[in-house]
mmCIF file of C-alpha atoms in Angstrom:
data_model
loop_
_atom_site.group_PDB
_atom_site.id
_atom_site.type_symbol
_atom_site.label_atom_id
_atom_site.label_comp_id
_atom_site.label_asym_id
_atom_site.label_seq_id
_atom_site.Cartn_x
_atom_site.Cartn_y
_atom_site.Cartn_z
ATOM 1 C CA MET C 1 -6.741 -17.426 17.706
ATOM 2 C CA LYS C 2 -3.425 -19.160 17.027
ATOM 3 C CA ILE C 3 -2.459 -18.623 13.387
ATOM 4 C CA ALA C 4 0.335 -20.043 11.238
ATOM 5 C CA ILE C 5 1.499 -18.175 8.130
ATOM 6 C CA MET C 6 2.953 -20.040 5.159
ATOM 7 C CA THR C 7 5.167 -17.802 3.032
ATOM 8 C CA GLN C 8 8.362 -18.154 1.046
ATOM 9 C CA PRO C 9 11.775 -18.455 2.757
ATOM 10 C CA LEU C 10 12.852 -15.127 4.258
ATOM 11 C CA GLY C 11 16.264 -13.490 4.319
ATOM 12 C CA LYS C 12 17.475 -12.693 0.802
ATOM 13 C CA ASN C 13 14.765 -10.269 -0.306
ATOM 14 C CA TYR C 14 13.712 -7.066 1.436
ATOM 15 C CA GLY C 15 10.205 -7.088 -0.029
ATOM 16 C CA GLY C 16 9.581 -10.667 1.041
ATOM 17 C CA ILE C 17 10.648 -9.844 4.586
ATOM 18 C CA MET C 18 8.492 -6.731 4.745
ATOM 19 C CA GLN C 19 5.305 -8.448 3.552
ATOM 20 C CA ALA C 20 5.865 -11.155 6.187
ATOM 21 C CA TRP C 21 6.384 -8.532 8.881
ATOM 22 C CA ALA C 22 3.346 -6.545 7.755
ATOM 23 C CA LEU C 23 0.951 -9.514 7.787
ATOM 24 C CA GLN C 24 2.113 -10.560 11.254
ATOM 25 C CA HIS C 25 1.844 -6.971 12.462
ATOM 26 C CA VAL C 26 -1.741 -6.640 11.215
ATOM 27 C CA LEU C 27 -2.825 -10.005 12.674
ATOM 28 C CA LYS C 28 -1.178 -9.335 16.042
ATOM 29 C CA ARG C 29 -2.880 -5.950 16.133
ATOM 30 C CA MET C 30 -6.172 -7.834 15.719
ATOM 31 C CA GLY C 31 -5.266 -9.761 18.873
ATOM 32 C CA HIS C 32 -4.103 -13.066 17.368
ATOM 33 C CA GLU C 33 -1.100 -15.212 18.273
ATOM 34 C CA VAL C 34 0.915 -15.568 15.053
ATOM 35 C CA VAL C 35 3.824 -17.736 13.892
ATOM 36 C CA THR C 36 5.389 -17.629 10.423
ATOM 37 C CA ILE C 37 6.403 -21.089 9.257
ATOM 38 C CA ASN C 38 10.090 -21.218 8.385
ATOM 39 C CA ARG C 39 9.767 -23.486 5.323
ATOM 40 C CA GLN C 40 13.222 -23.863 3.806
ATOM 41 C CA PRO C 41 14.184 -25.547 0.519
ATOM 42 C CA ASN C 42 14.827 -29.254 0.762
ATOM 43 C CA GLN C 43 18.381 -29.890 1.842
ATOM 44 C CA PRO C 44 20.561 -31.056 -1.095
ATOM 45 C CA SER C 45 21.893 -34.583 -1.021
ATOM 46 C CA ILE C 46 25.599 -35.383 -0.659
ATOM 47 C CA ALA C 47 25.645 -36.469 -4.311
ATOM 48 C CA HIS C 48 24.143 -33.155 -5.402
ATOM 49 C CA LYS C 49 26.713 -31.178 -3.398
ATOM 50 C CA ALA C 50 29.566 -33.237 -4.873
ATOM 51 C CA ALA C 51 28.286 -32.711 -8.420
ATOM 52 C CA ARG C 52 28.000 -28.971 -7.869
ATOM 53 C CA LEU C 53 31.549 -28.718 -6.526
ATOM 54 C CA ALA C 54 32.862 -30.758 -9.463
ATOM 55 C CA TYR C 55 31.080 -28.429 -11.899
ATOM 56 C CA ARG C 56 32.554 -25.334 -10.264
ATOM 57 C CA ALA C 57 36.043 -26.814 -10.307
ATOM 58 C CA GLY C 58 35.644 -27.783 -13.974
ATOM 59 C CA MET C 59 34.511 -24.306 -14.986
ATOM 60 C CA LYS C 60 37.435 -22.766 -13.141
ATOM 61 C CA ALA C 61 39.903 -25.187 -14.753
ATOM 62 C CA ILE C 62 38.866 -24.238 -18.290
ATOM 63 C CA GLY C 63 38.727 -20.544 -17.480
ATOM 64 C CA LYS C 64 35.006 -20.162 -17.996
ATOM 65 C CA ARG C 65 34.356 -18.460 -14.692
ATOM 66 C CA LYS C 66 35.799 -17.840 -11.288
ATOM 67 C CA ALA C 67 34.903 -20.350 -8.617
ATOM 68 C CA PRO C 68 32.202 -18.582 -6.563
ATOM 69 C CA ILE C 69 32.250 -18.329 -2.831
ATOM 70 C CA ASN C 70 30.494 -21.215 -1.075
ATOM 71 C CA PHE C 71 27.361 -19.221 -0.216
ATOM 72 C CA GLU C 72 25.631 -22.013 1.658
ATOM 73 C CA LYS C 73 28.247 -21.876 4.421
ATOM 74 C CA ARG C 74 28.559 -18.092 4.401
ATOM 75 C CA LEU C 75 24.909 -17.114 4.078
ATOM 76 C CA PRO C 76 24.520 -16.432 7.829
ATOM 77 C CA TYR C 77 27.316 -13.849 7.528
ATOM 78 C CA ILE C 78 25.955 -12.365 4.278
ATOM 79 C CA LEU C 79 22.411 -12.136 5.673
ATOM 80 C CA GLN C 80 23.359 -11.017 9.170
ATOM 81 C CA ASN C 81 21.474 -7.700 8.929
ATOM 82 C CA THR C 82 18.265 -9.078 7.425
ATOM 83 C CA GLN C 83 18.318 -12.045 9.802
ATOM 84 C CA SER C 84 18.731 -9.665 12.736
ATOM 85 C CA PHE C 85 15.547 -7.862 11.654
ATOM 86 C CA ILE C 86 13.688 -11.175 11.288
ATOM 87 C CA ASP C 87 14.860 -12.325 14.732
ATOM 88 C CA GLN C 88 13.730 -9.078 16.355
ATOM 89 C CA HIS C 89 10.471 -8.416 14.539
ATOM 90 C CA ILE C 90 8.983 -11.644 13.110
ATOM 91 C CA THR C 91 7.930 -14.651 15.184
ATOM 92 C CA MET C 92 9.215 -17.727 13.323
ATOM 93 C CA SER C 93 8.940 -21.480 13.728
ATOM 94 C CA GLU C 94 12.000 -23.703 13.677
ATOM 95 C CA PRO C 95 13.405 -24.370 10.156
ATOM 96 C CA LEU C 96 11.359 -27.033 8.339
ATOM 97 C CA TYR C 97 12.915 -28.737 5.302
ATOM 98 C CA SER C 98 10.302 -31.212 4.107
ATOM 99 C CA THR C 99 6.630 -32.088 3.929
ATOM 100 C CA GLN C 100 7.153 -34.637 6.693
ATOM 101 C CA GLN C 101 8.695 -32.023 8.997
ATOM 102 C CA LEU C 102 5.756 -29.706 8.285
ATOM 103 C CA ARG C 103 3.346 -32.509 9.119
ATOM 104 C CA GLU C 104 5.139 -33.207 12.417
ATOM 105 C CA HIS C 105 5.210 -29.508 13.328
ATOM 106 C CA PHE C 106 1.463 -29.122 12.779
ATOM 107 C CA ASP C 107 0.831 -32.326 14.747
ATOM 108 C CA ARG C 108 2.616 -30.751 17.724
ATOM 109 C CA GLU C 109 1.132 -27.262 17.493
ATOM 110 C CA ASN C 110 -2.535 -26.511 17.979
ATOM 111 C CA TYR C 111 -3.125 -23.929 15.264
ATOM 112 C CA ASP C 112 -6.641 -22.671 14.714
ATOM 113 C CA ALA C 113 -5.929 -21.327 11.219
ATOM 114 C CA VAL C 114 -3.292 -21.289 8.498
ATOM 115 C CA ILE C 115 -2.858 -18.320 6.174
ATOM 116 C CA VAL C 116 -0.966 -18.842 2.919
ATOM 117 C CA GLY C 117 0.615 -15.634 1.616
ATOM 118 C CA SER C 118 1.663 -13.243 0.556
ATOM 119 C CA ASP C 119 4.242 -12.765 -2.215
ATOM 120 C CA GLN C 120 4.650 -15.264 -5.059
ATOM 121 C CA VAL C 121 3.774 -18.297 -2.936
ATOM 122 C CA TRP C 122 1.775 -19.816 -5.805
ATOM 123 C CA ARG C 123 4.568 -19.577 -8.356
ATOM 124 C CA PRO C 124 6.097 -23.069 -8.646
ATOM 125 C CA LYS C 125 9.630 -21.964 -9.520
ATOM 126 C CA TYR C 126 9.845 -19.758 -6.418
ATOM 127 C CA SER C 127 8.246 -21.939 -3.728
ATOM 128 C CA PRO C 128 9.886 -25.090 -2.347
ATOM 129 C CA CYS C 129 7.326 -27.857 -3.036
ATOM 130 C CA ILE C 130 4.342 -25.926 -4.420
ATOM 131 C CA GLU C 131 1.827 -28.374 -2.896
ATOM 132 C CA ASN C 132 2.993 -27.309 0.573
ATOM 133 C CA PHE C 133 1.656 -23.837 -0.210
ATOM 134 C CA PHE C 134 -1.723 -25.408 -0.874
ATOM 135 C CA LEU C 135 -1.433 -27.103 2.552
ATOM 136 C CA ASP C 136 -1.105 -30.721 1.407
ATOM 137 C CA PHE C 137 0.556 -31.612 4.726
ATOM 138 C CA LEU C 138 -2.604 -30.791 6.708
ATOM 139 C CA GLU C 139 -4.420 -33.754 5.161
ATOM 140 C CA ASP C 140 -7.774 -34.014 6.999
ATOM 141 C CA LYS C 141 -6.956 -31.738 9.933
ATOM 142 C CA LYS C 142 -9.799 -29.472 11.053
ATOM 143 C CA ILE C 143 -7.906 -26.202 10.681
ATOM 144 C CA LYS C 144 -9.216 -23.068 8.976
ATOM 145 C CA ARG C 145 -7.399 -22.589 5.639
ATOM 146 C CA ILE C 146 -7.119 -19.100 4.156
ATOM 147 C CA ALA C 147 -5.066 -17.694 1.294
ATOM 148 C CA TYR C 148 -4.317 -13.996 1.738
ATOM 149 C CA ALA C 149 -2.906 -12.047 -1.242
ATOM 150 C CA ALA C 150 -1.358 -15.184 -2.699
ATOM 151 C CA SER C 151 0.417 -14.340 -5.946
ATOM 152 C CA PHE C 152 1.117 -16.308 -9.117
ATOM 153 C CA GLY C 153 3.464 -13.475 -10.132
ATOM 154 C CA VAL C 154 2.431 -13.694 -13.780
ATOM 155 C CA ASP C 155 -0.818 -13.815 -15.724
ATOM 156 C CA GLU C 156 0.107 -17.113 -17.407
ATOM 157 C CA TRP C 157 -0.300 -20.604 -15.946
ATOM 158 C CA GLU C 158 3.095 -22.078 -14.984
ATOM 159 C CA PHE C 159 1.963 -25.264 -13.210
ATOM 160 C CA THR C 160 2.488 -28.684 -14.785
ATOM 161 C CA GLU C 161 -0.606 -30.780 -15.476
ATOM 162 C CA GLU C 162 0.139 -32.952 -12.445
ATOM 163 C CA GLN C 163 0.668 -29.919 -10.186
ATOM 164 C CA THR C 164 -2.570 -28.394 -11.477
ATOM 165 C CA GLN C 165 -4.584 -31.489 -10.609
ATOM 166 C CA ARG C 166 -3.136 -31.805 -7.117
ATOM 167 C CA CYS C 167 -3.325 -28.089 -6.285
ATOM 168 C CA ALA C 168 -6.873 -27.719 -7.650
ATOM 169 C CA ALA C 169 -8.053 -30.472 -5.314
ATOM 170 C CA LEU C 170 -6.245 -28.858 -2.387
ATOM 171 C CA ALA C 171 -7.526 -25.356 -3.217
ATOM 172 C CA LYS C 172 -11.102 -26.583 -2.936
ATOM 173 C CA GLN C 173 -10.437 -27.405 0.740
ATOM 174 C CA PHE C 174 -9.712 -23.724 1.553
ATOM 175 C CA ASP C 175 -12.267 -21.730 3.518
ATOM 176 C CA ALA C 176 -11.361 -18.555 1.626
ATOM 177 C CA ILE C 177 -8.972 -17.551 -1.142
ATOM 178 C CA SER C 178 -7.718 -14.090 -2.033
ATOM 179 C CA VAL C 179 -5.028 -13.082 -4.505
ATOM 180 C CA ARG C 180 -2.728 -10.106 -4.864
ATOM 181 C CA GLU C 181 -3.277 -9.443 -8.579
ATOM 182 C CA ASP C 182 -6.583 -9.063 -10.396
ATOM 183 C CA SER C 183 -5.294 -11.542 -13.024
ATOM 184 C CA GLY C 184 -5.008 -14.127 -10.236
ATOM 185 C CA VAL C 185 -8.795 -14.164 -9.855
ATOM 186 C CA GLU C 186 -9.175 -15.566 -13.369
ATOM 187 C CA LEU C 187 -6.252 -18.001 -12.944
ATOM 188 C CA CYS C 188 -7.955 -19.427 -9.840
ATOM 189 C CA ARG C 189 -11.283 -19.747 -11.612
ATOM 190 C CA LYS C 190 -9.885 -21.256 -14.829
ATOM 191 C CA HIS C 191 -7.222 -23.626 -13.497
ATOM 192 C CA LEU C 192 -8.084 -24.335 -9.858
ATOM 193 C CA GLY C 193 -11.859 -24.223 -10.129
ATOM 194 C CA VAL C 194 -12.263 -21.833 -7.189
ATOM 195 C CA GLU C 195 -13.422 -18.241 -6.723
ATOM 196 C CA ALA C 196 -10.942 -15.698 -5.365
ATOM 197 C CA THR C 197 -11.078 -12.123 -4.070
ATOM 198 C CA HIS C 198 -8.614 -9.420 -5.131
ATOM 199 C CA VAL C 199 -6.933 -7.825 -2.072
ATOM 200 C CA LEU C 200 -3.899 -5.691 -1.246
ATOM 201 C CA ASP C 201 -0.381 -6.917 -0.563
ATOM 202 C CA PRO C 202 0.076 -7.022 3.248
ATOM 203 C CA THR C 203 2.567 -4.133 3.139
ATOM 204 C CA LEU C 204 -0.237 -1.890 1.878
ATOM 205 C CA LEU C 205 -2.513 -2.726 4.828
ATOM 206 C CA LEU C 206 -0.305 -0.385 6.851
ATOM 207 C CA ASP C 207 0.319 3.288 6.199
ATOM 208 C CA LYS C 208 3.267 5.626 6.028
ATOM 209 C CA ALA C 209 3.185 6.335 9.767
ATOM 210 C CA ASP C 210 3.513 2.627 10.624
ATOM 211 C CA TYR C 211 6.720 2.387 8.599
ATOM 212 C CA GLU C 212 8.119 5.658 9.895
ATOM 213 C CA GLN C 213 7.683 4.285 13.426
ATOM 214 C CA LEU C 214 9.511 1.092 12.410
ATOM 215 C CA ILE C 215 12.356 3.032 10.750
ATOM 216 C CA GLY C 216 12.843 5.296 13.760
ATOM 217 C CA ALA C 217 13.416 9.038 13.950
ATOM 218 C CA GLU C 218 17.199 8.668 13.939
ATOM 219 C CA ARG C 219 17.146 7.285 10.393
ATOM 220 C CA LEU C 220 14.524 9.591 8.922
ATOM 221 C CA ASN C 221 16.075 12.594 7.162
ATOM 222 C CA GLU C 222 19.575 11.532 8.202
ATOM 223 C CA LYS C 223 20.238 9.319 5.205
ATOM 224 C CA PRO C 224 21.016 10.732 1.729
ATOM 225 C CA SER C 225 18.187 12.175 -0.322
ATOM 226 C CA GLY C 226 17.946 12.410 -4.074
ATOM 227 C CA VAL C 227 17.292 9.762 -6.726
ATOM 228 C CA TYR C 228 16.948 6.454 -4.867
ATOM 229 C CA THR C 229 17.579 3.350 -6.971
ATOM 230 C CA TYR C 230 16.616 -0.185 -6.038
ATOM 231 C CA PHE C 231 17.311 -2.746 -8.753
ATOM 232 C CA LEU C 232 16.896 -6.488 -8.260
ATOM 233 C CA ASP C 233 18.470 -7.149 -11.663
ATOM 234 C CA LYS C 234 21.236 -4.669 -12.370
ATOM 235 C CA THR C 235 22.040 -3.711 -15.978
ATOM 236 C CA PRO C 236 24.055 -0.865 -17.570
ATOM 237 C CA GLU C 237 20.830 0.397 -19.185
ATOM 238 C CA LYS C 238 19.121 0.835 -15.822
ATOM 239 C CA PHE C 239 22.070 2.747 -14.402
ATOM 240 C CA ALA C 240 22.123 4.952 -17.532
ATOM 241 C CA LEU C 241 18.450 5.674 -16.920
ATOM 242 C CA ALA C 242 19.243 6.642 -13.329
ATOM 243 C CA GLN C 243 21.896 9.047 -14.587
ATOM 244 C CA GLN C 244 19.329 10.599 -16.916
ATOM 245 C CA VAL C 245 16.892 11.161 -14.039
ATOM 246 C CA SER C 246 19.691 12.538 -11.866
ATOM 247 C CA GLN C 247 20.647 15.098 -14.485
ATOM 248 C CA GLU C 248 17.028 16.078 -15.152
ATOM 249 C CA LEU C 249 16.264 16.635 -11.467
ATOM 250 C CA GLY C 250 19.674 17.968 -10.452
ATOM 251 C CA GLU C 251 19.818 15.367 -7.688
ATOM 252 C CA SER C 252 22.476 12.820 -6.770
ATOM 253 C CA ILE C 253 21.928 9.045 -7.004
ATOM 254 C CA TYR C 254 22.003 6.813 -3.969
ATOM 255 C CA SER C 255 21.005 3.255 -3.082
ATOM 256 C CA CYS C 256 20.945 0.839 -0.177
ATOM 257 C CA ARG C 257 21.891 -2.668 -1.174
ATOM 258 C CA ALA C 258 24.825 -5.064 -1.146
ATOM 259 C CA ARG C 259 27.711 -3.954 -3.337
ATOM 260 C CA LYS C 260 27.509 -7.279 -5.185
ATOM 261 C CA SER C 261 24.571 -9.589 -5.829
ATOM 262 C CA ILE C 262 24.875 -13.276 -4.993
ATOM 263 C CA GLY C 263 26.265 -14.852 -8.150
ATOM 264 C CA GLU C 264 28.439 -11.874 -9.100
ATOM 265 C CA ASP C 265 32.193 -12.092 -8.659
ATOM 266 C CA ALA C 266 33.588 -10.167 -5.714
ATOM 267 C CA SER C 267 36.982 -9.851 -4.119
ATOM 268 C CA GLU C 268 35.664 -9.765 -0.540
ATOM 269 C CA ILE C 269 32.851 -11.602 1.186
ATOM 270 C CA THR C 270 31.798 -8.265 2.725
ATOM 271 C CA ASP C 271 30.721 -7.123 -0.765
ATOM 272 C CA TYR C 272 27.720 -9.438 -0.483
ATOM 273 C CA ILE C 273 26.421 -8.295 2.923
ATOM 274 C CA MET C 274 22.881 -6.909 2.681
ATOM 275 C CA PRO C 275 22.420 -3.594 4.537
ATOM 276 C CA ASN C 276 20.027 -3.112 7.422
ATOM 277 C CA ILE C 277 16.394 -3.288 6.308
ATOM 278 C CA LYS C 278 15.505 -0.105 8.195
ATOM 279 C CA ASP C 279 18.151 1.766 6.198
ATOM 280 C CA TRP C 280 16.599 0.315 3.031
ATOM 281 C CA LEU C 281 13.165 1.603 4.071
ATOM 282 C CA ALA C 282 14.598 5.001 5.013
ATOM 283 C CA GLY C 283 15.910 5.260 1.464
ATOM 284 C CA PHE C 284 12.323 5.444 0.203
ATOM 285 C CA ALA C 285 11.190 7.760 2.997
ATOM 286 C CA ASN C 286 13.921 10.307 2.247
ATOM 287 C CA ALA C 287 13.940 10.097 -1.565
ATOM 288 C CA LYS C 288 13.062 12.884 -3.969
ATOM 289 C CA PHE C 289 12.466 10.318 -6.730
ATOM 290 C CA VAL C 290 12.624 6.490 -6.917
ATOM 291 C CA LEU C 291 13.697 4.308 -9.845
ATOM 292 C CA THR C 292 13.186 0.575 -9.339
ATOM 293 C CA ASP C 293 12.491 -2.765 -11.043
ATOM 294 C CA SER C 294 11.035 -4.301 -7.871
ATOM 295 C CA PHE C 295 7.385 -4.847 -6.944
ATOM 296 C CA HIS C 296 7.964 -3.867 -3.327
ATOM 297 C CA GLY C 297 10.215 -1.032 -4.447
ATOM 298 C CA MET C 298 7.123 0.251 -6.250
ATOM 299 C CA VAL C 299 4.932 -0.435 -3.189
ATOM 300 C CA PHE C 300 7.086 1.634 -0.845
ATOM 301 C CA SER C 301 7.351 4.452 -3.390
ATOM 302 C CA ILE C 302 3.537 4.564 -3.304
ATOM 303 C CA LEU C 303 3.332 4.256 0.490
ATOM 304 C CA PHE C 304 5.815 7.111 1.021
ATOM 305 C CA GLN C 305 4.078 9.088 -1.762
ATOM 306 C CA LYS C 306 7.190 9.559 -3.865
ATOM 307 C CA PRO C 307 7.394 10.275 -7.587
ATOM 308 C CA PHE C 308 8.741 7.078 -9.150
ATOM 309 C CA ARG C 309 9.232 4.966 -12.219
ATOM 310 C CA VAL C 310 9.131 1.162 -12.129
ATOM 311 C CA ILE C 311 10.983 -0.674 -14.901
ATOM 312 C CA ASN C 312 9.280 -3.762 -16.286
ATOM 313 C CA ASN C 313 10.882 -6.940 -14.969
ATOM 314 C CA THR C 314 9.440 -9.661 -17.193
ATOM 315 C CA GLY C 315 11.507 -12.479 -15.692
ATOM 316 C CA ARG C 316 10.059 -11.833 -12.236
ATOM 317 C CA GLY C 317 6.505 -11.179 -13.449
ATOM 318 C CA THR C 318 4.827 -8.177 -15.078
ATOM 319 C CA ALA C 319 1.249 -8.784 -13.878
ATOM 320 C CA ARG C 320 2.201 -7.789 -10.327
ATOM 321 C CA PHE C 321 3.140 -4.269 -11.418
ATOM 322 C CA ILE C 322 0.226 -3.623 -13.741
ATOM 323 C CA SER C 323 -2.427 -4.745 -11.246
ATOM 324 C CA LEU C 324 -1.346 -2.312 -8.517
ATOM 325 C CA LEU C 325 -0.625 0.573 -10.898
ATOM 326 C CA GLU C 326 -4.073 0.254 -12.439
ATOM 327 C CA LEU C 327 -5.625 0.187 -8.978
ATOM 328 C CA THR C 328 -3.788 3.391 -7.966
ATOM 329 C CA GLN C 329 -4.189 5.006 -11.408
ATOM 330 C CA GLN C 330 -0.437 5.330 -11.899
ATOM 331 C CA THR C 331 0.155 3.295 -15.063
ATOM 332 C CA ASP C 332 2.230 6.180 -16.477
ATOM 333 C CA CYS C 333 4.864 5.242 -13.898
ATOM 334 C CA PHE C 334 5.455 1.873 -15.602
ATOM 335 C CA ILE C 335 8.219 1.878 -18.228
ATOM 336 C CA THR C 336 10.220 -0.560 -20.295
ATOM 337 C CA ILE C 337 13.946 -0.120 -20.643
ATOM 338 C CA GLU C 338 13.616 -0.145 -24.441
ATOM 339 C CA LYS C 339 11.025 2.651 -24.575
ATOM 340 C CA ALA C 340 11.816 4.697 -21.493
ATOM 341 C CA LYS C 341 10.146 8.093 -21.511
ATOM 342 C CA LEU C 342 10.735 9.570 -18.125
ATOM 343 C CA ASN C 343 9.558 13.165 -17.725
ATOM 344 C CA ALA C 344 10.831 12.571 -14.217
ATOM 345 C CA VAL C 345 9.404 15.666 -12.560
ATOM 346 C CA ILE C 346 5.917 14.399 -11.747
ATOM 347 C CA SER C 347 3.585 15.113 -8.865
ATOM 348 C CA VAL C 348 1.821 12.644 -6.647
ATOM 349 C CA CYS C 349 -1.870 13.364 -6.031
ATOM 350 C CA GLU C 350 -1.871 12.298 -2.401
ATOM 351 C CA LYS C 351 -5.598 12.868 -1.802
ATOM 352 C CA ILE C 352 -6.773 10.630 -4.674
ATOM 353 C CA LEU C 353 -4.121 7.975 -3.908
ATOM 354 C CA ASN C 354 -5.074 7.848 -0.229
ATOM 355 C CA ILE C 355 -8.787 7.495 -1.043
ATOM 356 C CA MET C 356 -8.120 4.553 -3.387
ATOM 357 C CA LEU C 357 -5.789 2.803 -0.938
ATOM 358 C CA ASP C 358 -8.148 3.384 1.972
ATOM 359 C CA ASP C 359 -11.013 1.770 0.046
ATOM 360 C CA MET C 360 -8.928 -1.314 -0.738
ATOM 361 C CA ARG C 361 -7.545 -1.443 2.817
ATOM 362 C CA LYS C 362 -11.083 -1.577 4.209
ATOM 363 C CA LYS C 363 -11.972 -4.377 1.792
ATOM 364 C CA SER C 364 -8.781 -6.313 2.600
ATOM 365 C CA ASP C 365 -9.108 -5.825 6.366
ATOM 366 C CA PHE C 366 -12.732 -6.949 6.190
ATOM 367 C CA TYR C 367 -11.692 -10.062 4.263
ATOM 368 C CA LEU C 368 -9.136 -11.066 6.916
ATOM 369 C CA GLY C 369 -11.400 -10.295 9.855
ATOM 370 C CA ALA C 370 -14.513 -11.894 8.394
ATOM 371 C CA PHE C 371 -12.980 -15.272 7.624
ATOM 372 C CA LEU C 372 -10.843 -15.485 10.764
ATOM 373 C CA ASN C 373 -13.770 -14.657 13.029
ATOM 374 C CA ASP C 374 -16.350 -16.745 11.155
#
């Protein structure tokens, strides 16, 4: 079967790349031909670019901020390592910038099925043209439509009334819908008028050995070990917490990420370059303890069976964390920065964790296989 996957733009986020790789890997292992659709944000108009440049110049003139590097032109350089992984390991379509380009692509290609997911594909502020992720461009095409581990990111409804009406109508055309969080089941029922199944994030369909094979023996146990930190939103409080864990465990702190986040001031463009994704994965594999504010940081801590704490990240969505931690009976690992109680030296009950994940893997694998082969 020839399958297209609709997910969010890849390149800037390790977790987003890994869930895309994992879903392709699982589907290819089932014997399918798979292409991930490279849906990019709509290209800004000349007027928009001019207005943005004028704003930057104005802010610099009044001393409000430094003029940031023009990231649009330099993104290929900044993302060279993540793009190299995508080029080598994920089969992608050509870049598509609009609904019309999607429509033309699907007119040319003879796909048997389209899978929407995973990650926060059903969160309007994160997905370019939310209706595309409900497959509006397919119109009346006779193609199997499946949502796999689609995520709203939060347990509140963020769609406008108009988006709700359009997406509810489109959702009813799907052959099957599954969501990544248990709260998503109720959101689908209440706002879209459809039933959904709770399944695992694609990264969790694979096990530790699959990722160790991807990382490669040369990286395993050759990178630093200790307290591994992965923060999407860096704050002094989070780094202070890392220092606390480091002192409690008697272990050094290490990380694998760009020295500066996009949007931060930096003296050199090299400060923004994202490290190799296999080095990022090896950081989890070799850690003694993980401290993160990332959903997929939490996922890989679980997959590599590491003691960890995940810091609530309300801006990016709390429901994602709670759903998986409840499933794996690790809610004690969830902390808020205001009320952090670490007791960092904790054990991981591998036997119980593996049983719970195996049960959900069987359910999730069955879901994919059943609806694709129906």
